[in-house]
CSV table of C-alpha atoms in Angstrom, one decimal:
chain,number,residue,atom,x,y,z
A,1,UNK,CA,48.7,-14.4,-15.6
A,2,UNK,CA,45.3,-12.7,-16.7
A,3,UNK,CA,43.8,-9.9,-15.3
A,4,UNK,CA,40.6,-10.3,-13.7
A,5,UNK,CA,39.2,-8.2,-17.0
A,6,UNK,CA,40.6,-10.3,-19.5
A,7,UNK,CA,39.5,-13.6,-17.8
A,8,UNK,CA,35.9,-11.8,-17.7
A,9,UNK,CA,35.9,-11.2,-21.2
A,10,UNK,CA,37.1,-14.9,-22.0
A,11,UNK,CA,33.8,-15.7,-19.9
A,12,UNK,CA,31.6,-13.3,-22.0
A,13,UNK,CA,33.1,-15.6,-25.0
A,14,UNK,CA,32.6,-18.3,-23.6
A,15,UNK,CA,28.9,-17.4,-23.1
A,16,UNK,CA,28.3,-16.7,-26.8
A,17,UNK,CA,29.9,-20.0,-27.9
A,18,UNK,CA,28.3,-21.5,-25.4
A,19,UNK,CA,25.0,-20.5,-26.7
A,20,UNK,CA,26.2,-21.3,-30.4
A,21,UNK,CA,27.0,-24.8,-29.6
A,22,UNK,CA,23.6,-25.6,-28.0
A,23,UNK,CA,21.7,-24.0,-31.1
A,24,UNK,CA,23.6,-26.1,-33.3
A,25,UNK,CA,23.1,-29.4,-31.5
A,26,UNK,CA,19.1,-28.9,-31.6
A,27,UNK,CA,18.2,-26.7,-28.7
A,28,UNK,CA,15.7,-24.4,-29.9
A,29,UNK,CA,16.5,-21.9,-27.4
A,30,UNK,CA,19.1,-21.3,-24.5
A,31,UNK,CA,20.5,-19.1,-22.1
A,32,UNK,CA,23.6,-19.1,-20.6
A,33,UNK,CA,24.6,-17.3,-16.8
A,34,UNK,CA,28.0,-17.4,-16.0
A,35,UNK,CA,29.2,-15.8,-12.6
A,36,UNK,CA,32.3,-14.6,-11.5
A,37,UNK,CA,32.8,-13.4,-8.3
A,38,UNK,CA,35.7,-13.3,-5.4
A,39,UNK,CA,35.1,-13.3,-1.3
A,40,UNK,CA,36.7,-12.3,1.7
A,41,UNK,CA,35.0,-13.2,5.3
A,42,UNK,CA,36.8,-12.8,8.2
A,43,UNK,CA,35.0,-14.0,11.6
A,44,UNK,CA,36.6,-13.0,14.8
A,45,UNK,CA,35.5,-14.4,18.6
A,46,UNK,CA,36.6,-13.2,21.4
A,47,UNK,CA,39.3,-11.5,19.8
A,48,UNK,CA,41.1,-14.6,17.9
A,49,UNK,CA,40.4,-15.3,14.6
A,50,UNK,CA,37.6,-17.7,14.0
A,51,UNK,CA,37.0,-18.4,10.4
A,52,UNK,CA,38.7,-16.6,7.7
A,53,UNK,CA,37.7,-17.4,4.2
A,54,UNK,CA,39.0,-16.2,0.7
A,55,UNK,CA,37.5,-17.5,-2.6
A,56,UNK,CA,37.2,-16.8,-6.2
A,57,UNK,CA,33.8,-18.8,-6.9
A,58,UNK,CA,32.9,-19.1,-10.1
A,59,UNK,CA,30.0,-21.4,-12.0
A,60,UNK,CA,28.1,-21.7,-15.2
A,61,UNK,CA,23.9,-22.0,-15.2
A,62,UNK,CA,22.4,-23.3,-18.5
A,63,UNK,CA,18.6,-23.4,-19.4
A,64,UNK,CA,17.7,-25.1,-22.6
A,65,UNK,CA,14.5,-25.5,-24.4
A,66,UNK,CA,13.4,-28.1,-26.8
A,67,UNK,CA,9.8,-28.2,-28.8
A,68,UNK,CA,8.8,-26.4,-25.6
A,69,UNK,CA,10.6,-28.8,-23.0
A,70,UNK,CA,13.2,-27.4,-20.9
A,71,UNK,CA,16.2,-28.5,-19.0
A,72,UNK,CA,18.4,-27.1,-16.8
A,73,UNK,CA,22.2,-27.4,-15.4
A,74,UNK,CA,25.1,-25.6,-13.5
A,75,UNK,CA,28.8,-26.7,-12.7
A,76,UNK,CA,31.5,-24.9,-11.2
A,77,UNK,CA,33.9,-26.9,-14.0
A,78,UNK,CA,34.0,-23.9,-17.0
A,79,UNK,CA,36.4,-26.4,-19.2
A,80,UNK,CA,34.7,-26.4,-22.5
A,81,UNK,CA,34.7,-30.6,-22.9
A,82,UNK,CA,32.7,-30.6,-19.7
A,83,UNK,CA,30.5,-27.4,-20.5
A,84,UNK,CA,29.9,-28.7,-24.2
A,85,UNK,CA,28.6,-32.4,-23.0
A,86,UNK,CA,26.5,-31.0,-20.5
A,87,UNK,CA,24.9,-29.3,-23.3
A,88,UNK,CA,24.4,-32.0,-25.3
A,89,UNK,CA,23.3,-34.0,-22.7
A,90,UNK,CA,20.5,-31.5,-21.3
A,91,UNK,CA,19.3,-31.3,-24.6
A,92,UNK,CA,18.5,-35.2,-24.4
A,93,UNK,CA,17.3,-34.6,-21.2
A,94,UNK,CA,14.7,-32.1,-21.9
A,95,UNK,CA,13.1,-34.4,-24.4
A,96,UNK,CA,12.3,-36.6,-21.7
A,97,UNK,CA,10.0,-34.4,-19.7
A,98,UNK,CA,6.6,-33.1,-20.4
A,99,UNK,CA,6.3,-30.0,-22.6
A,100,UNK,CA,4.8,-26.6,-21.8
A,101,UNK,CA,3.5,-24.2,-24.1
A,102,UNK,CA,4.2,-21.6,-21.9
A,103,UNK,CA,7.9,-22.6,-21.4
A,104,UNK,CA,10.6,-20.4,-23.5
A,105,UNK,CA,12.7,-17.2,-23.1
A,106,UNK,CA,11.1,-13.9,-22.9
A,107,UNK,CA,11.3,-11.5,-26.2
A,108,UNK,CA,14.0,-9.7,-27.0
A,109,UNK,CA,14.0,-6.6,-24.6
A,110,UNK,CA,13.4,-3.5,-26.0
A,111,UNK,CA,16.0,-1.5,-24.1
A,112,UNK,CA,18.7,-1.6,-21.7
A,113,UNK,CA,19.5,-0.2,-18.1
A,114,UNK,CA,22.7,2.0,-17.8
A,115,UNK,CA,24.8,-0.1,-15.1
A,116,UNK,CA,26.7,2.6,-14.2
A,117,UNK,CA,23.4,4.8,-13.4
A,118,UNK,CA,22.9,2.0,-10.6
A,119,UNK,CA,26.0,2.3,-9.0
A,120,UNK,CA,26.5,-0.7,-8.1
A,121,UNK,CA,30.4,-1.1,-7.4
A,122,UNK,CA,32.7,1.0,-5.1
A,123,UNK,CA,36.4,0.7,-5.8
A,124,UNK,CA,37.3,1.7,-2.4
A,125,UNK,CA,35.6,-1.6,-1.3
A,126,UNK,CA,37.7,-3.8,-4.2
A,127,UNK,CA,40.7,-2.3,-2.9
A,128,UNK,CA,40.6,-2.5,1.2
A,129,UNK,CA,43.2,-4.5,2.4
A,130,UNK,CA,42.9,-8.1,4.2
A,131,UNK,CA,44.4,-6.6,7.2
A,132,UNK,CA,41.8,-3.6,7.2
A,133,UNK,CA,38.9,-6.0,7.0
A,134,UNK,CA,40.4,-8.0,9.9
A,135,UNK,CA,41.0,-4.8,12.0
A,136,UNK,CA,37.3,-3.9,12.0
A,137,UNK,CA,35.8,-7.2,12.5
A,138,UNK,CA,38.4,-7.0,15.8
A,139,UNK,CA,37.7,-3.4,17.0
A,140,UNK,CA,34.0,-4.2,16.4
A,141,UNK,CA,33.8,-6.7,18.9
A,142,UNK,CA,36.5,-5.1,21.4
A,143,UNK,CA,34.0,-2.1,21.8
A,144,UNK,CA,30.7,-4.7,22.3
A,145,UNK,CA,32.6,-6.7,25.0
A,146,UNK,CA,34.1,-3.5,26.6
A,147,UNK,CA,30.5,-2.6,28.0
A,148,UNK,CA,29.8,-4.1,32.2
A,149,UNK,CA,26.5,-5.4,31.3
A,150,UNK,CA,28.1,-7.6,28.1
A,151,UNK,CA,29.3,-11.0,29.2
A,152,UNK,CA,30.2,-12.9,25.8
A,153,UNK,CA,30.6,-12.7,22.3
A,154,UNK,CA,29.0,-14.8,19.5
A,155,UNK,CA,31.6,-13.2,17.0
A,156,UNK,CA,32.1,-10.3,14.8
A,157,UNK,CA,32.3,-10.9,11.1
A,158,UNK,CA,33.3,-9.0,7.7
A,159,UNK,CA,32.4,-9.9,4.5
A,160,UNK,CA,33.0,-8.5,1.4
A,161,UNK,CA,31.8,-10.2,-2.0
A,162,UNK,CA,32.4,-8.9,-6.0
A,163,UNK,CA,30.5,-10.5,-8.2
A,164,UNK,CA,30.5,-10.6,-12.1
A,165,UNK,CA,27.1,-11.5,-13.9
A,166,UNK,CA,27.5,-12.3,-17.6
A,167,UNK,CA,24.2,-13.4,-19.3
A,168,UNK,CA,23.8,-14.5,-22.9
A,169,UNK,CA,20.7,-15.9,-24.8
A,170,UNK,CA,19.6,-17.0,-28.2
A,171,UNK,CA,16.9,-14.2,-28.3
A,172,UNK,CA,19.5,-11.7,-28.7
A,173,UNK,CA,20.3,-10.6,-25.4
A,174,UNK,CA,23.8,-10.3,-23.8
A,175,UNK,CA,24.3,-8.3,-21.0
A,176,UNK,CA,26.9,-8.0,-17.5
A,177,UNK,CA,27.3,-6.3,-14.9
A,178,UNK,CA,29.4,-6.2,-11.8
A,179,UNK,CA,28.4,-4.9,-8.0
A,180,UNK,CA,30.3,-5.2,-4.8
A,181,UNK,CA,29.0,-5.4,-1.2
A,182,UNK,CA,29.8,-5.7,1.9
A,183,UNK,CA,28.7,-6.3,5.4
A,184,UNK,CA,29.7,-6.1,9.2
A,185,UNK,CA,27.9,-7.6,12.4
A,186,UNK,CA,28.3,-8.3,15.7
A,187,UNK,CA,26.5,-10.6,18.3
A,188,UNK,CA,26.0,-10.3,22.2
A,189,UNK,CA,25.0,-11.8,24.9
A,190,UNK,CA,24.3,-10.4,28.2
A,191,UNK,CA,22.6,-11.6,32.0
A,192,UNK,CA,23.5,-14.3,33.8
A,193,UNK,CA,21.8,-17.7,35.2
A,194,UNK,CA,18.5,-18.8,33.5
A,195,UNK,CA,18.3,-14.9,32.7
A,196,UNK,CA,20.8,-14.6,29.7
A,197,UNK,CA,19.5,-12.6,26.5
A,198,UNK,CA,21.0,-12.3,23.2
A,199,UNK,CA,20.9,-9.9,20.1
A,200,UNK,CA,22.8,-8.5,17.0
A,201,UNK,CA,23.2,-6.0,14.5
A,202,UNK,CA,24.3,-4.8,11.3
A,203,UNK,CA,24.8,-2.9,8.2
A,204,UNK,CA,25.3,-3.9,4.9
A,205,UNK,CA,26.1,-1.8,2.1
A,206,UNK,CA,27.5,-2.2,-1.7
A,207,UNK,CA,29.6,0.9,-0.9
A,208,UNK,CA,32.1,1.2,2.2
A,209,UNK,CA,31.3,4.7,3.1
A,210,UNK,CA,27.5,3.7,3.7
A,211,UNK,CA,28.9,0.8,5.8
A,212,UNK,CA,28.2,1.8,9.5
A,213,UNK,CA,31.7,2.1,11.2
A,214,UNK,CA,32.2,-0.4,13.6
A,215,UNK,CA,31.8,1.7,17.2
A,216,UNK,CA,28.0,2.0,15.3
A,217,UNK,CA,27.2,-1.6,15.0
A,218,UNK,CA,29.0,-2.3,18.5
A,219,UNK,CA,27.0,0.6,20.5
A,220,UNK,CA,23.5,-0.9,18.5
A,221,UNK,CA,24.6,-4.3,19.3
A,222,UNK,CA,25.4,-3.4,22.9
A,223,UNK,CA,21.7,-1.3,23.3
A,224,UNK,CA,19.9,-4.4,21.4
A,225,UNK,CA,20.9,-6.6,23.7
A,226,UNK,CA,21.0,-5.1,27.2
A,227,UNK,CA,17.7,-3.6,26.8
A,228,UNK,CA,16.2,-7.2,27.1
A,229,UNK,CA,17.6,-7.3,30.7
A,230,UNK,CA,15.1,-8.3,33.3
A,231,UNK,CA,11.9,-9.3,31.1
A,232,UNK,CA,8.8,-9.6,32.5
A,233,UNK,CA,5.5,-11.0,31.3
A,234,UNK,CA,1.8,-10.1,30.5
A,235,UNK,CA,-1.5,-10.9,30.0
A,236,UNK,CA,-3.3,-11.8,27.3
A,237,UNK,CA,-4.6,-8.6,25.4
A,238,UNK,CA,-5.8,-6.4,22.2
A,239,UNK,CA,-2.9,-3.8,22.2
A,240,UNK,CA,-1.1,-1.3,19.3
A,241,UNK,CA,1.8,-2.7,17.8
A,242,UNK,CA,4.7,-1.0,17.0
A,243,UNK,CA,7.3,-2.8,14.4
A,244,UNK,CA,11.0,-2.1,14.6
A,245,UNK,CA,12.4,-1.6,11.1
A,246,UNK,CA,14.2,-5.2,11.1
A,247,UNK,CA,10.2,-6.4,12.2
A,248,UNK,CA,8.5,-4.6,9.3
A,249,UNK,CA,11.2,-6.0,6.8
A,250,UNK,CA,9.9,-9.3,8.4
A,251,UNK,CA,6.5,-8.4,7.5
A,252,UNK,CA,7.2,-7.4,4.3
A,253,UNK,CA,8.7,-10.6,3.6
A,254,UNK,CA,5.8,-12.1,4.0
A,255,UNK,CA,4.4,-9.9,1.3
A,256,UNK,CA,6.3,-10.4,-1.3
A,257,UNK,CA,5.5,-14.3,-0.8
A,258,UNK,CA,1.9,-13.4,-1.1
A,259,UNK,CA,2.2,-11.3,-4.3
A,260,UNK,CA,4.9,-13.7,-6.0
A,261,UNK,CA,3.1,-14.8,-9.3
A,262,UNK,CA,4.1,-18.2,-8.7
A,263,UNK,CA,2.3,-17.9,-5.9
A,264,UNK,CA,-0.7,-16.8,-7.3
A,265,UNK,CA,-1.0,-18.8,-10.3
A,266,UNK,CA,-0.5,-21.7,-7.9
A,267,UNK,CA,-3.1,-20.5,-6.0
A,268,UNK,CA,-1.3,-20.8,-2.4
A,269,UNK,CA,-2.0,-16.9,-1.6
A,270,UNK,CA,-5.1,-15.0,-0.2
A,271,UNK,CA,-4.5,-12.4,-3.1
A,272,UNK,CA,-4.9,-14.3,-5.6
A,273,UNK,CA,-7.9,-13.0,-6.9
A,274,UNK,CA,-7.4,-9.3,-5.5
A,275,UNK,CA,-6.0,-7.6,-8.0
A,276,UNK,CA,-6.8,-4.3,-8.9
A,277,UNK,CA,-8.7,-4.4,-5.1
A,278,UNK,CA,-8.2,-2.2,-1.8
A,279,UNK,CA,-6.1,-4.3,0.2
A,280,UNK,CA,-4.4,-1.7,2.9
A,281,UNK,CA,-5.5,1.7,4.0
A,282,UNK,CA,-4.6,4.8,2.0
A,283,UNK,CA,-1.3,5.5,3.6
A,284,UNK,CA,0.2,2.4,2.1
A,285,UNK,CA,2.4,2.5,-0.9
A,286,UNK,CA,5.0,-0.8,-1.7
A,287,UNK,CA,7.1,-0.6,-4.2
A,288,UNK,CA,9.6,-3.2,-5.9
A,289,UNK,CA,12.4,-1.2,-7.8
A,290,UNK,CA,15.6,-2.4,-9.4
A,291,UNK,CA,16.6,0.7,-10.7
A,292,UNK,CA,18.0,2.8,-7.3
A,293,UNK,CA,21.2,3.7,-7.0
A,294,UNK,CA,23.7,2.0,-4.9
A,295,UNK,CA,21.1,-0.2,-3.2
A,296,UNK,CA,21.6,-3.8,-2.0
A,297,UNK,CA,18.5,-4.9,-4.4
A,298,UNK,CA,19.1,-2.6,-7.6
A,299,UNK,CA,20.6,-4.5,-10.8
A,300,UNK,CA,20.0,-3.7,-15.1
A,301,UNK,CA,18.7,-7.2,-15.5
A,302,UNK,CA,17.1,-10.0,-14.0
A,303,UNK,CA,17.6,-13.9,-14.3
A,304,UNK,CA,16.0,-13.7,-17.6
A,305,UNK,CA,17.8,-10.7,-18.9
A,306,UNK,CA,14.6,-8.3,-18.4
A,307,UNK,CA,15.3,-4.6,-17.5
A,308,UNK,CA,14.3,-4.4,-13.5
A,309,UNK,CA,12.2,-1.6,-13.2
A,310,UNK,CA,10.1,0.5,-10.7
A,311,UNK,CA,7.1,-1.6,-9.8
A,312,UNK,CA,4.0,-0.5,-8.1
A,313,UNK,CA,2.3,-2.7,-5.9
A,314,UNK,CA,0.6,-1.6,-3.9
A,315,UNK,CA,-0.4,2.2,-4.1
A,316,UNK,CA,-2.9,4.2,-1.4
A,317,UNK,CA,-4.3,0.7,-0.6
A,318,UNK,CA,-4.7,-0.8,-3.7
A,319,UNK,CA,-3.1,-3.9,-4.9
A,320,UNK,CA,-2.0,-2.3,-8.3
A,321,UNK,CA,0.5,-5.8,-9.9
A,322,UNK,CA,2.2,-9.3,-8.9
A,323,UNK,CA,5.4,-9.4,-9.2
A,324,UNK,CA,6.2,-11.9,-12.0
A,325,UNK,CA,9.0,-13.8,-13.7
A,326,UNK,CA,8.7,-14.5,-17.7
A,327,UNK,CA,7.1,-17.8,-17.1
A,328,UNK,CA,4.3,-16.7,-14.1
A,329,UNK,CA,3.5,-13.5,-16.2
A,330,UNK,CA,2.5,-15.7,-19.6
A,331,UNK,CA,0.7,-18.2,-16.5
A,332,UNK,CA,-1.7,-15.1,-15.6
A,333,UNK,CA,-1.4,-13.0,-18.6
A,334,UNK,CA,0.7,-10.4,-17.3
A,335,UNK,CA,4.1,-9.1,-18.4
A,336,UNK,CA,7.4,-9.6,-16.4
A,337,UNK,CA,8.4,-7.2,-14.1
A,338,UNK,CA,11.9,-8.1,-14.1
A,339,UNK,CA,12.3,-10.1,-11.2
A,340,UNK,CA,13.3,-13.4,-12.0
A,341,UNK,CA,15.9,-15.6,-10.0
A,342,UNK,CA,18.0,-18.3,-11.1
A,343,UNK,CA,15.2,-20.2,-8.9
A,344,UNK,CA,11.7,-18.6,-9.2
A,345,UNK,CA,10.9,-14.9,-8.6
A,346,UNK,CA,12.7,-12.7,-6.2
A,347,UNK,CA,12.9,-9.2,-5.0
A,348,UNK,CA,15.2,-6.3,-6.3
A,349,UNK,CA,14.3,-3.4,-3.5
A,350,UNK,CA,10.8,-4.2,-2.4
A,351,UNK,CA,9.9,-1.9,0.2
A,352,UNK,CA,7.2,0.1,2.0
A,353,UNK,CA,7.6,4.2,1.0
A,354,UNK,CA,8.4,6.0,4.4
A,355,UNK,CA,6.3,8.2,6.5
A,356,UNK,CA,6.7,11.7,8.6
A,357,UNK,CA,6.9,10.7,12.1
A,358,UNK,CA,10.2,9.0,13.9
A,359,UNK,CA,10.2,6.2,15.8
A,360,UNK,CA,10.1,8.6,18.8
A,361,UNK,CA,7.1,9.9,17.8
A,362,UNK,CA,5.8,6.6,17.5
A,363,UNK,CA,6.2,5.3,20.7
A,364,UNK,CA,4.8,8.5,22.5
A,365,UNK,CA,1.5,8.1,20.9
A,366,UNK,CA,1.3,4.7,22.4
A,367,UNK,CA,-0.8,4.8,26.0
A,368,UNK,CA,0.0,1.3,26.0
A,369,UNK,CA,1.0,-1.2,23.9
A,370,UNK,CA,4.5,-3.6,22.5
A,371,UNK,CA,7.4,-2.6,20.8
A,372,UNK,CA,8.0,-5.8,18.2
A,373,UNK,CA,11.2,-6.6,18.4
A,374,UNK,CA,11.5,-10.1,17.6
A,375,UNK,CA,10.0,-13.1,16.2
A,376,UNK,CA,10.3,-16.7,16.6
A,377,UNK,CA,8.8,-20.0,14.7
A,378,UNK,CA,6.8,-20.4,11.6
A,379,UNK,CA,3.1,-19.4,11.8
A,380,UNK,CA,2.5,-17.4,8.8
A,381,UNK,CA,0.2,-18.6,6.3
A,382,UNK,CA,-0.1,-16.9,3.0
A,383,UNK,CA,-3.2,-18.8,1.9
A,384,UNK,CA,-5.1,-17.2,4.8
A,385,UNK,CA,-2.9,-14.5,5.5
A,386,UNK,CA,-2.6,-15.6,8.8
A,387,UNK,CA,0.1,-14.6,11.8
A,388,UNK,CA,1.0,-16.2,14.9
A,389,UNK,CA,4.4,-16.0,15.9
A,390,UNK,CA,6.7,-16.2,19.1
A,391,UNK,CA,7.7,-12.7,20.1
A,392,UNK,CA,9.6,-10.6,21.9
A,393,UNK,CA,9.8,-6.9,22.7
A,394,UNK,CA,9.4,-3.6,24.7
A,395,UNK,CA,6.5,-2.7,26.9
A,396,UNK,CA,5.4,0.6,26.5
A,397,UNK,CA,3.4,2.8,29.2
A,398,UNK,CA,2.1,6.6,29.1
A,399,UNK,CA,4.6,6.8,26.0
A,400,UNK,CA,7.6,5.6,27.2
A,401,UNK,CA,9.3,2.3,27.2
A,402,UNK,CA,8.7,0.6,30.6
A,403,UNK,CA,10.2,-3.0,30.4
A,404,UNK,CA,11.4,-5.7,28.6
A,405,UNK,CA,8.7,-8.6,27.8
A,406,UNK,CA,9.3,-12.5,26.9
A,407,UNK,CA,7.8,-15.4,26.6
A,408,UNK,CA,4.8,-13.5,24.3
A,409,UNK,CA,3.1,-14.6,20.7
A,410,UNK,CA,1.9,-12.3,18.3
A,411,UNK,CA,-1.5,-13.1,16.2
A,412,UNK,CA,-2.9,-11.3,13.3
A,413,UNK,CA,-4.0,-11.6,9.5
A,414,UNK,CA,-1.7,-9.8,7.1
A,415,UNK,CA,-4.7,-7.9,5.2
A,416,UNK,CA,-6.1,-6.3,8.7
A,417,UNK,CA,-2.7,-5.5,9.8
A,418,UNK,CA,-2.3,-3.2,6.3
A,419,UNK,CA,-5.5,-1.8,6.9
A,420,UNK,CA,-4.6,-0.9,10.4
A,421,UNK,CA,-1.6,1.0,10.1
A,422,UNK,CA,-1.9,4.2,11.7
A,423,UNK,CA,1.5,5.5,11.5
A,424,UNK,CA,4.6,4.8,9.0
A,425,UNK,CA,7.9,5.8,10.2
A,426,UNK,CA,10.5,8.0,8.9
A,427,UNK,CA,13.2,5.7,9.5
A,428,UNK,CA,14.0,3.6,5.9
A,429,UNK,CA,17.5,2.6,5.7
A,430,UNK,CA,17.7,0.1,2.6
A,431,UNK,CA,19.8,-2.1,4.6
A,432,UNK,CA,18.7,-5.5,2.8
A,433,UNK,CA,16.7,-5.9,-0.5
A,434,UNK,CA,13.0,-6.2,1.8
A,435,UNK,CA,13.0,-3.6,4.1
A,436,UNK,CA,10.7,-0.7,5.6
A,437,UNK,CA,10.7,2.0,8.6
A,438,UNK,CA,8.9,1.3,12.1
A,439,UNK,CA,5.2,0.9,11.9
A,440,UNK,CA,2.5,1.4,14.4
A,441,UNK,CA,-1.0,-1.3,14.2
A,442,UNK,CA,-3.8,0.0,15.6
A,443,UNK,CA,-4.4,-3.3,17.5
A,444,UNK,CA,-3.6,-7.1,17.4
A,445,UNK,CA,-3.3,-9.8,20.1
A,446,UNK,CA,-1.1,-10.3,22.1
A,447,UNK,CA,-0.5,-13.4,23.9
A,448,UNK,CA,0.9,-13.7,27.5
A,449,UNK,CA,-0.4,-15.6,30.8
């Protein structure tokens, strides 16, 4: 039987010929993606076991290029008769669709990223055993239920994923990597009657020490949810706004879509034609980096094979670059900044730089105003830059948290919400790949009676 090292360097092989073959059959460029990974998910409610998955996925993505046509496939069958005619019959393909002059791979990279710099795998992880993984999606949820005020259990669930990335192209580029992650969560319900409320947590990590330990995501679980208990509602008013971590990564979000260069070279964002412009106030600085240790979003490459780097994007206000795949970046005449996706462009750690205060802090210099602790619905529109969402939150007064509200909508517009920041919390934890600390708006409306 072959170790999981040997059968990755048969895929690396494979790769290369791979790439050979299509070159030889009339392709005038390709790239190959193969990924290797295996997957453990355990899902636990009420103290039986759910849903318990174990998997070794693995599948093959092919781009091809002919006189500046491309085509495109992926199969989860590696046998070479079916990877070789699905070469050969992409090639056909792509000279049946219209040609681009901008289509193509991106030049050779100049250098590479040190994987190991990222850490980006944790042994300890690859090793924990099934009945380990079980035994904290179980204690998990024994500590959320054990609280009066909890009344049922929407599950706890661990997941742990390895993943092998193994890229090779016809400009010269080959290039892998491997990461591992993890993740534990927990949902709750408490009330009773028409009065029930619901809420979650997590943590996520590539590395089990950074995990939180279950007693951590239970007790944050347990505060999430009871401190919804006995909502009331408000009127309609101009009030501060204070984001929750979880609600600026939201925000953020919504971001990135507006500075995707896809976005802006399909002109379906309000920034399209802001570069280089003062877009936020001076305490703003967002930055997209691939290159930070042990974080959920860092990686050497992207889709394309470019190094990830540490992008700018917006610095003291200013809306400094896009963030662009090799195809959007020859679109607006920019360079890639390494964040291509198998499917269009994608972040790698995009995230606003943390402030001074803590969250405490935050809320004391609030006479009055909402704690954001929740959305709901659509209502975003990066064309505009316009929000209005259903909401959900904290009330504060003199300070201080007074009550739970419901039944609320939020309204704003993305570019006077980033001029209006007046504080930027201490609080980053990296827990997903678009994330931030708590954040306090000046003003925005908020909807009630």
């Amino acid at each position: 039987m072959k170790t999981r090292k040997t059968r990755r360097q048969d895929l690396r092989s494979l790769a290369e010929k791979l790439v050979g073959v299509g070159l030889k059959a009339g392709a005038d460029e390709i790239e190959v993606t193969i990924y290797d990974g295996h997957q453990y998910e355990i899902q636990v409610r009420q103290q039986q076991i759910e849903n318990l998955v174990e998997a070794d996925p693995r599948y093959c993505s092919v781009r091809i290029f002919k006189d500046k046509r491309k085509a495109t496939f992926s199969t989860s069958d590696l046998s070479w008769p079916t990877l070789y005619s699905l070469v050969k019959k992409a090639i056909i393909r792509a000279s049946r669709t219209q040609p681009d002059e901008l289509a193509g791979l991106p030049p050779t990279a100049r250098y590479k990223v040190d994987e190991l710099s990222l850490k980006l795998a944790d042994k300890a992880l690859m090793v924990l055993k099934p009945e380990a993984k079980i035994k904290m999606a179980m204690e998990t949820e024994r500590i959320g239920l054990s609280d009066c005020r909890i009344i049922n259990s929407f599950g706890a669930r661990f997941e742990t994923n390895e993943l092998k990335t193994i890229l090779v192209s016809s400009n010269g580029f080959s290039g892998d990597y491997f990461e591992t992650e993890a993740s534990l969560s927990l949902g709750l319900q408490a009330g009773d009657g028409n009065q029930l409320v619901e809420d979650y947590w997590f943590s996520s990590a590539r590395h089990l020490k950074d995990l939180a330990s279950p007693e951590e995501i239970a007790r944050k679980a347990i505060e999430r949810t009871a401190r919804q208990l006995n909502t009331r509602k408000i009127e309609t008013q101009e009030v501060p706004v204070i984001f929750e971590p979880t609600m600026t990564s939201w925000l953020l979000a919504f971001l990135f879509q507006c500075v995707s260069g896809q976005a802006v070279y399909q002109r379906t964002t309000f920034l399209a034609d802001r570069l280089g412009e003062k877009i936020g106030n001076d305490k703003i600085l967002v930055l997209d980096d691939g290159l930070l240790p042990g974080k959920l979003g860092s990686r050497p490459f992207d889709a394309e094979g470019v190094p990830t780097q540490t992008t700018r994007v917006i610095d003291a206000g200013v809306l400094k670059n896009f963030l662009c795949d090799t195809y959007a970046g020859r679109k607006l005449g920019l360079a890639s900044t390494g964040n291509a996706e198998p499917e269009g462009i994608g972040p790698n750690n995009f995230y606003l730089e943390r402030g001074q205060a803590t969250p405490e802090q935050i809320i004391r210099s609030t006479r009055k105003g909402l704690l954001l602790t929740r959305t709901i619905g659509q209502g975003l529109n990066p064309v505009t830059g316009d929000i209005s969402r259903g909401a959900s939150g904290l009330w504060i007064e003199d300070g201080e948290i007074a009550f739970p509200v419901s039944e609320i909508a939020i309204s704003g517009n993305l570019k006077a919400v980033l001029n209006s920041i007046e504080m930027i919390g201490s609080d980053l934890d990296f827990s997903s790949q678009i994330c931030g600390p708590s954040i306090k708006i000046a003003e925005m409306t908020v909807a009630g009676l």
